[in-house]
Tab-separated table of C-alpha atoms in Angstrom:
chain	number	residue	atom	x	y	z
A	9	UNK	CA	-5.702	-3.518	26.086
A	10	UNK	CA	-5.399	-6.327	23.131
A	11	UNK	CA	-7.274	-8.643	25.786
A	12	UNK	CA	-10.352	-6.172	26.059
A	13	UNK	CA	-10.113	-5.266	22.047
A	14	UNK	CA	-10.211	-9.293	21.911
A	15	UNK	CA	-13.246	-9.381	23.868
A	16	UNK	CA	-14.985	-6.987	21.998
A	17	UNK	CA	-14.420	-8.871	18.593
A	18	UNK	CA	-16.265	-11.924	20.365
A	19	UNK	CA	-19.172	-9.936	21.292
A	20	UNK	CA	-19.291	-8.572	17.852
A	21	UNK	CA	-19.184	-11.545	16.344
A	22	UNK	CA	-22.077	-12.830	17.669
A	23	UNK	CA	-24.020	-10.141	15.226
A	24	UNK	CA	-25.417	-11.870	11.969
A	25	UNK	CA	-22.965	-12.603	9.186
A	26	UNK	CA	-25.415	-10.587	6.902
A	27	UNK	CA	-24.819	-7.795	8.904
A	28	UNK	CA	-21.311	-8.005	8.687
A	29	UNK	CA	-20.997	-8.539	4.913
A	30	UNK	CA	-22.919	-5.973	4.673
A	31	UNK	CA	-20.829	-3.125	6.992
A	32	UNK	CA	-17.176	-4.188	5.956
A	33	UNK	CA	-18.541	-3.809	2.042
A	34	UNK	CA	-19.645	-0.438	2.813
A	35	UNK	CA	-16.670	0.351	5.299
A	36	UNK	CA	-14.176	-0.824	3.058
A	37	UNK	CA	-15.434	0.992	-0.655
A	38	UNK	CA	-15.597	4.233	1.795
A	39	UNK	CA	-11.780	3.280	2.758
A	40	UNK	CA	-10.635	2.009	-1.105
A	41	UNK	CA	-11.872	5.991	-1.520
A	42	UNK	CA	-9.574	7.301	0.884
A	43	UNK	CA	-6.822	4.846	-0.365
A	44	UNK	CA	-7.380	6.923	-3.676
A	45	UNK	CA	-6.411	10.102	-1.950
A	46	UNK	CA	-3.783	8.467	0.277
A	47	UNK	CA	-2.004	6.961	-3.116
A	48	UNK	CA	-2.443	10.647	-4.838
A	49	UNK	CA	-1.291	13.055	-1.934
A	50	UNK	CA	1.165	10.929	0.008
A	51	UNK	CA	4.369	11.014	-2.938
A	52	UNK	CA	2.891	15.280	-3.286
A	53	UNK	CA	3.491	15.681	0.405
A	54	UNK	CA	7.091	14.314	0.376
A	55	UNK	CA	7.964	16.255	-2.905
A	56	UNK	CA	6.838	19.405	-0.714
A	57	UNK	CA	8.512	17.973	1.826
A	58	UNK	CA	12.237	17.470	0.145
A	59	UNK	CA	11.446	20.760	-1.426
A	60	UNK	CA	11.608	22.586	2.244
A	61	UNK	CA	14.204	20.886	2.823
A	62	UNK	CA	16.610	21.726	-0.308
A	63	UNK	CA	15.183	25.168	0.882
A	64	UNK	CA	16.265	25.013	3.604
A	65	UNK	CA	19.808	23.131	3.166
A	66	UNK	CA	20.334	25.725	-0.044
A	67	UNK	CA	19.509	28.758	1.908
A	68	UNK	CA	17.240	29.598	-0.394
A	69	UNK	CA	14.620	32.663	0.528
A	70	UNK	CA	11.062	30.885	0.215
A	71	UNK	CA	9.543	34.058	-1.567
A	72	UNK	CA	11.565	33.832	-3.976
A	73	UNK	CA	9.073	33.333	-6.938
A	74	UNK	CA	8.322	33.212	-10.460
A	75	UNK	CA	5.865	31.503	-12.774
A	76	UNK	CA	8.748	29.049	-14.437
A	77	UNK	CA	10.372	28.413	-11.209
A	78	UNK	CA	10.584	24.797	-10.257
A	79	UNK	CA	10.380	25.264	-6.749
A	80	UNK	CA	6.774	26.228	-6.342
A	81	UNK	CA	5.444	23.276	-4.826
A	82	UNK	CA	1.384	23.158	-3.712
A	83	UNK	CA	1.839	21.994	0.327
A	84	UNK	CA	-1.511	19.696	1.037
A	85	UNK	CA	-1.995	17.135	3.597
A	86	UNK	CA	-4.417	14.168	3.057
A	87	UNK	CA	-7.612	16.300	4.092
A	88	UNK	CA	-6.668	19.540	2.847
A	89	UNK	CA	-7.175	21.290	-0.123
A	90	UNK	CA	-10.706	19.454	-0.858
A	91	UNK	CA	-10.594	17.114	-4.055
A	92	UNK	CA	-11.057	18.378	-7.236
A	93	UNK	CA	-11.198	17.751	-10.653
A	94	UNK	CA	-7.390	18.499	-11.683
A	95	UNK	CA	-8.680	19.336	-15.641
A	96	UNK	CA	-11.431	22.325	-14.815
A	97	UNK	CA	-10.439	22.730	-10.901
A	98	UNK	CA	-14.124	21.980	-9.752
A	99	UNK	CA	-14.359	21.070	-6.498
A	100	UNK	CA	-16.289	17.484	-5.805
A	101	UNK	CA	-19.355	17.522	-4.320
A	102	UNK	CA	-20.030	14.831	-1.219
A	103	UNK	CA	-22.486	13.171	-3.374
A	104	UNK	CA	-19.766	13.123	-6.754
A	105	UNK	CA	-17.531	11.505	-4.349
A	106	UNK	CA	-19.744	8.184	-3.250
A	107	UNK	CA	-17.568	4.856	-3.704
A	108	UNK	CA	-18.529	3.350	-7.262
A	109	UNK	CA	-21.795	5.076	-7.456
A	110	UNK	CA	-20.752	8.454	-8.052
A	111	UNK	CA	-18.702	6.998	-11.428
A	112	UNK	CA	-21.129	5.551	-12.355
A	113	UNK	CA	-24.226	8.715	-12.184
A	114	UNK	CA	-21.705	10.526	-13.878
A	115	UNK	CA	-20.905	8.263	-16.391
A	116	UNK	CA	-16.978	8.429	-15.477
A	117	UNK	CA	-16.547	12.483	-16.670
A	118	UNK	CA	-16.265	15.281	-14.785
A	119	UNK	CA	-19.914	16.683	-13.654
A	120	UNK	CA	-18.712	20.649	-14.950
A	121	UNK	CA	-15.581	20.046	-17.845
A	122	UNK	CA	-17.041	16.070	-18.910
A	123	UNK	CA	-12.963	14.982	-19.170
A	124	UNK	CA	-12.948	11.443	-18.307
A	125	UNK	CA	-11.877	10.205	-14.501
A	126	UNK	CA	-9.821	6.957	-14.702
A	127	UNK	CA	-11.249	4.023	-14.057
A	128	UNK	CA	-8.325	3.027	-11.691
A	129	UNK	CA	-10.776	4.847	-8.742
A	130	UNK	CA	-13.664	2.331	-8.409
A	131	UNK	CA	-10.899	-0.560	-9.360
A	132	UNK	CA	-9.615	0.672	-6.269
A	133	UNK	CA	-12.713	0.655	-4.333
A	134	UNK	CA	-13.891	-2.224	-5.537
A	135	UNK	CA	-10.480	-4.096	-5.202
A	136	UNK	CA	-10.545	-2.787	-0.969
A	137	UNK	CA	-13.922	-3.802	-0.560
A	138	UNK	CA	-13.370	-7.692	-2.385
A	139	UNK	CA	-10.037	-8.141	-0.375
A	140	UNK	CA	-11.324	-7.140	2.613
A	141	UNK	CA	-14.722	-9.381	2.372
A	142	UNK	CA	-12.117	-12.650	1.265
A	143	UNK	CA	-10.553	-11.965	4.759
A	144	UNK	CA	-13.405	-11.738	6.854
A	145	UNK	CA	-14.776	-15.076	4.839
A	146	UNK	CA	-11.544	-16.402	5.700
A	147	UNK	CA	-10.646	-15.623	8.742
A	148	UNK	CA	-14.287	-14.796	10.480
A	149	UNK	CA	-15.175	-12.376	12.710
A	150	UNK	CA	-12.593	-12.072	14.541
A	151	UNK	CA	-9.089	-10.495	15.191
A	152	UNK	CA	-7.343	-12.079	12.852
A	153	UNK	CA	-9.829	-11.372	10.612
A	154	UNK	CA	-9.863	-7.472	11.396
A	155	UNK	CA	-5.875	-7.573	11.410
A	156	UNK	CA	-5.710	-8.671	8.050
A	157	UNK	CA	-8.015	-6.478	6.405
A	158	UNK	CA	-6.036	-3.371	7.891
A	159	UNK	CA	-2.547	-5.261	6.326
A	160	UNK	CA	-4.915	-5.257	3.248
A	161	UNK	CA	-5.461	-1.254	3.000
A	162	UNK	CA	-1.818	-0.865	3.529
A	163	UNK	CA	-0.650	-3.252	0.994
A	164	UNK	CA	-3.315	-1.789	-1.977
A	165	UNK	CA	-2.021	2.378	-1.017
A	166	UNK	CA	2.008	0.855	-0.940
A	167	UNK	CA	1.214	-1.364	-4.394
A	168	UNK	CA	0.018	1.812	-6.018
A	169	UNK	CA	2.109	4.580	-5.249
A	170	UNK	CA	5.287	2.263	-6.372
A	171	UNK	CA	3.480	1.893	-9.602
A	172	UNK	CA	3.094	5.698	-10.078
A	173	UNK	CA	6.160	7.000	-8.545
A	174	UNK	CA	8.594	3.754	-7.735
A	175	UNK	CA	8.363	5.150	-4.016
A	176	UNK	CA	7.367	2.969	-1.024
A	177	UNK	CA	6.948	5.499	1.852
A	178	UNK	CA	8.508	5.154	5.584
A	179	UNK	CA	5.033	7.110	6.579
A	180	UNK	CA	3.426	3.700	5.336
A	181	UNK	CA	6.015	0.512	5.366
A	182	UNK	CA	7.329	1.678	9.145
A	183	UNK	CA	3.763	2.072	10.130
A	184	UNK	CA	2.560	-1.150	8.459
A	185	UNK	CA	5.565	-3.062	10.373
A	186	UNK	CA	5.165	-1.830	13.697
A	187	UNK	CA	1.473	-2.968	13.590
A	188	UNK	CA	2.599	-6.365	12.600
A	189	UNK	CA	4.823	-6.716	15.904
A	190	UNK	CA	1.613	-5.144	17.811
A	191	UNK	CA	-0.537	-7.759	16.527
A	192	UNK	CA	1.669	-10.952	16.793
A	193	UNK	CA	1.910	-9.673	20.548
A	194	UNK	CA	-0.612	-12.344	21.005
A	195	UNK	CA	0.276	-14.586	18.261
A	196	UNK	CA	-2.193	-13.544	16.179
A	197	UNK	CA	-0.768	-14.875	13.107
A	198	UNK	CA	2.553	-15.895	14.105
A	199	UNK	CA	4.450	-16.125	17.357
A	200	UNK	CA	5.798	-12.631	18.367
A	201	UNK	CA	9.600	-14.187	18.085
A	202	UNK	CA	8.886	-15.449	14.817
A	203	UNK	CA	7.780	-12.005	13.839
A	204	UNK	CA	10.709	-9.969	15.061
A	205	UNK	CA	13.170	-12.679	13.160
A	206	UNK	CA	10.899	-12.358	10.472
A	207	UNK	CA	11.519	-8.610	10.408
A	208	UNK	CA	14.940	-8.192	10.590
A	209	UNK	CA	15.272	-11.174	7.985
A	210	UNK	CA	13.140	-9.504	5.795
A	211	UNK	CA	14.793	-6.311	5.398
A	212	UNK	CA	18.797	-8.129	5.757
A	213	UNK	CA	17.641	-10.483	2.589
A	214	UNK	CA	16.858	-8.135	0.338
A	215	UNK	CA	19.365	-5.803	1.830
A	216	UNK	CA	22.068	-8.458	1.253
A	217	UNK	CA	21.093	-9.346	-2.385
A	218	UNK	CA	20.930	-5.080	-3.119
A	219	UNK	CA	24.791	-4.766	-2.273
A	220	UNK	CA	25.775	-8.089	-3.910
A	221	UNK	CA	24.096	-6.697	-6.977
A	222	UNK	CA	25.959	-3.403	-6.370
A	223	UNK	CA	29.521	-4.767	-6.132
A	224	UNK	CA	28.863	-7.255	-9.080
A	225	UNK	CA	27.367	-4.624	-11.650
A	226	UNK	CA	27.492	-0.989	-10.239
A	227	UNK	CA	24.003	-0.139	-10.260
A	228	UNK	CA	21.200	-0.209	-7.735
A	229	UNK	CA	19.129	-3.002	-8.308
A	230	UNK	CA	16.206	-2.252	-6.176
A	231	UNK	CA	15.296	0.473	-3.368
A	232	UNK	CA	15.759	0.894	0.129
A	233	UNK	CA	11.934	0.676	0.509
A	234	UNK	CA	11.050	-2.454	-1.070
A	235	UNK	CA	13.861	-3.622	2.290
A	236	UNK	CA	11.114	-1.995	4.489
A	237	UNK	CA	8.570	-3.317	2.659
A	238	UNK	CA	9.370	-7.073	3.024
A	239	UNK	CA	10.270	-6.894	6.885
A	240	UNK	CA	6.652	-5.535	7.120
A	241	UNK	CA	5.875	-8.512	5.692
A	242	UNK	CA	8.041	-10.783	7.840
A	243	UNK	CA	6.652	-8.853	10.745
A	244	UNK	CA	3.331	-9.853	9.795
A	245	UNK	CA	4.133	-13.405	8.330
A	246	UNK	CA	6.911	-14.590	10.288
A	247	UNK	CA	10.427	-15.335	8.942
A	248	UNK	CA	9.137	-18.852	7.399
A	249	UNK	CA	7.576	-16.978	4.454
A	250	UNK	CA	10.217	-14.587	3.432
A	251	UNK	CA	11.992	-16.838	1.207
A	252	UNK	CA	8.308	-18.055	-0.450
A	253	UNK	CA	7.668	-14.376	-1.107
A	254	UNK	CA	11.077	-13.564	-2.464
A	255	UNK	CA	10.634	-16.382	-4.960
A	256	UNK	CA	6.662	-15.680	-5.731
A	257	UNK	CA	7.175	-11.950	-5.864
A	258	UNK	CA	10.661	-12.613	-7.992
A	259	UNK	CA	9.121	-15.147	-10.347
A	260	UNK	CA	5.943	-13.046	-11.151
A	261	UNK	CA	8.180	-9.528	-11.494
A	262	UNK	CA	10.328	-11.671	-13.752
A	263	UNK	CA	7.049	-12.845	-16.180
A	264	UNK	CA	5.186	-9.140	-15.788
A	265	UNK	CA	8.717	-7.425	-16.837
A	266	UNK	CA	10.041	-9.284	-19.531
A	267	UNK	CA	6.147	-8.702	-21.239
A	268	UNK	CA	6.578	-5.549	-20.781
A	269	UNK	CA	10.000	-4.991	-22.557
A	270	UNK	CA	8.624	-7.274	-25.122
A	271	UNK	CA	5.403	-5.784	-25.363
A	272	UNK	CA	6.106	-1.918	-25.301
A	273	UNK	CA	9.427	-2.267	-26.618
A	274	UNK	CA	10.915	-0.517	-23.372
A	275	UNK	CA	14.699	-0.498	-22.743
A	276	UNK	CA	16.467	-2.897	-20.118
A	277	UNK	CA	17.707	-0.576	-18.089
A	278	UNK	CA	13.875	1.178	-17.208
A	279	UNK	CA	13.163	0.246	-13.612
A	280	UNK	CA	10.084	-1.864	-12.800
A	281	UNK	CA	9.389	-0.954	-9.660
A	282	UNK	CA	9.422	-4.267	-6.976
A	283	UNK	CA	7.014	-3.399	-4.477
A	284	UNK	CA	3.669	-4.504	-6.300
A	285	UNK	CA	5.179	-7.747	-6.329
A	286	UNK	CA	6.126	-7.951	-2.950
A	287	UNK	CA	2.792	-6.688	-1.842
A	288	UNK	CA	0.870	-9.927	-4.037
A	289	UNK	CA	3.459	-12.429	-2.573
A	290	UNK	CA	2.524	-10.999	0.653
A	291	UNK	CA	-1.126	-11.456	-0.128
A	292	UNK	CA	-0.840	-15.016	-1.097
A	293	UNK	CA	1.192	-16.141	2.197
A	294	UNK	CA	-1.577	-14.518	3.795
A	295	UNK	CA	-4.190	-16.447	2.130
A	296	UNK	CA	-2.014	-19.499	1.441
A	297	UNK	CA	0.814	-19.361	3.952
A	298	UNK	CA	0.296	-23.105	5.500
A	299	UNK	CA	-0.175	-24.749	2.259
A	300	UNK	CA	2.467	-23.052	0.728
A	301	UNK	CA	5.080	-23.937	3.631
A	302	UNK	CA	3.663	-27.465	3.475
A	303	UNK	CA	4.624	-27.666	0.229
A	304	UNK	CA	7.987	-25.869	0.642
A	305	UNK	CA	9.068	-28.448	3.590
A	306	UNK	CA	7.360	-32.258	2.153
């Protein structure tokens, strides 16, 4: 099956670059829009989710309600309700929901109420659709190229949920690490050996440094997910980057939270969450694996 999807690519490729510019921009603003809803309704499906479940584990009679009671949770799934405005409740048009565009026509308010829509939704778009082009111009046309614009998507939905919520979800880091195995099948970016070390290194590293923490100080210095998140990563990478992202993703968290301390005046004990940084060391060994390992070795 990977040789025929292979073979496909090369026909493809034989298409005009122009036309390929051209189809991943529009493909991947349409797909930085869905990332939008992804980042939204994935952390409100498991709330509803652990909710059921404390239901359920509580023995608690499901309806059982009241207008202050905590446990009346919204269930929605990634296509259903329909997206609305959450100020006024007015349900978005197809043509109020166009990648980029549609902020702009409506000068970034609300078509009905005129409350503001953040800006963070075409930086979304607009970030999908620029990382995705930089792989394609460096990588080509081919499966390589196509492999790393899906670890891309992933990466962007993962990077912003742990900024609102400090969650990096198994319905998105088990996913993205499976498809990293799938892919190195053919050693696509690095031998498949190298990527199942680079897996179970990835997730023992961080694992290792999380209970050393522990014993030493009490607390929980980092989640199970951003674990997950890094043998994605070595499942994509191999093990030789895992230590280069530790240190890039470390070094740059460091910076980005001691600012923030300093700047907002927050206390040292509010968590930062890791997986943002994990995500842009992954992004650089992408881009900059070789030179970075040549650099790490000589």
């Amino acid at each position: 099956m990977l040789n025929t999807l292979n073979h496909i690519i090369e026909i493809l490729a034989e298409a005009p670059t122009e036309f390929w510019l051209l189809t991943i921009t529009i493909l991947s603003l349409c797909v930085g829009s869905f990332l939008n809803v992804v980042i939204y309704r994935i952390p409100k499906i498991l709330e509803y989710q652990w909710h059921e479940e404390c239901r359920e584990i509580c023995n608690i009679n499901s309806n059982i309600n009241s207008e202050n009671n905590v446990n009346n949770i919204q269930k929605i799934s990634l296509s259903k309700p329909d997206s609305s405005c959450p100020n006024c409740n007015h349900k978005i048009k197809f043509y109020e929901n166009i990648p980029v565009l549609s902020y702009i026509f409506l000068g970034g308010k609300c078509s009905q109420c005129k409350q503001k829509i953040s800006l963070r939704y075409p930086f979304v778009e607009l970030l999908t659709a620029a990382l995705s082009l930089l792989c394609i111009y460096y990588f080509g046309v081919s499966s390589k190229g196509f492999a790393s614009v899906v670890f891309i998507w992933f990466l962007i939905a993962l990077t912003f949920i742990d900024f609102d919520t400090q969650l990096l979800p198994d319905n998105l880091t088990f996913p993205l690490l499976w498809l990293g195995l799938i892919v190195n099948l053919q050693n696509t970016f690095v031998p498949i050996s190298d990527a199942v070390i680079g897996a179970i290194v990835g997730y023992l590293s961080l694992w290792l440094v999380f209970w050393i923490f522990k014993l030493l100080t009490g607390k929980e210095g980092m989640g199970y997910g951003d674990f997950k998140l890094l043998s994605a990563l070595g499942a994509w990478l191999g093990w030789q980057m895992i230590l280069p992202i530790i240190l890039m993703s470390s070094l740059v968290g460091a910076v980005v939270g001691i600012s923030l301390i300093v700047m907002s005046k927050l206390g040292k004990d509010v968590p930062i969450p890791f997986g943002p940084y994990l995500a842009g060391g992954g992004v650089l060994a992408l881009f900059f694996g070789d030179t970075i390992l040549q650099i790490w070795l000589y």
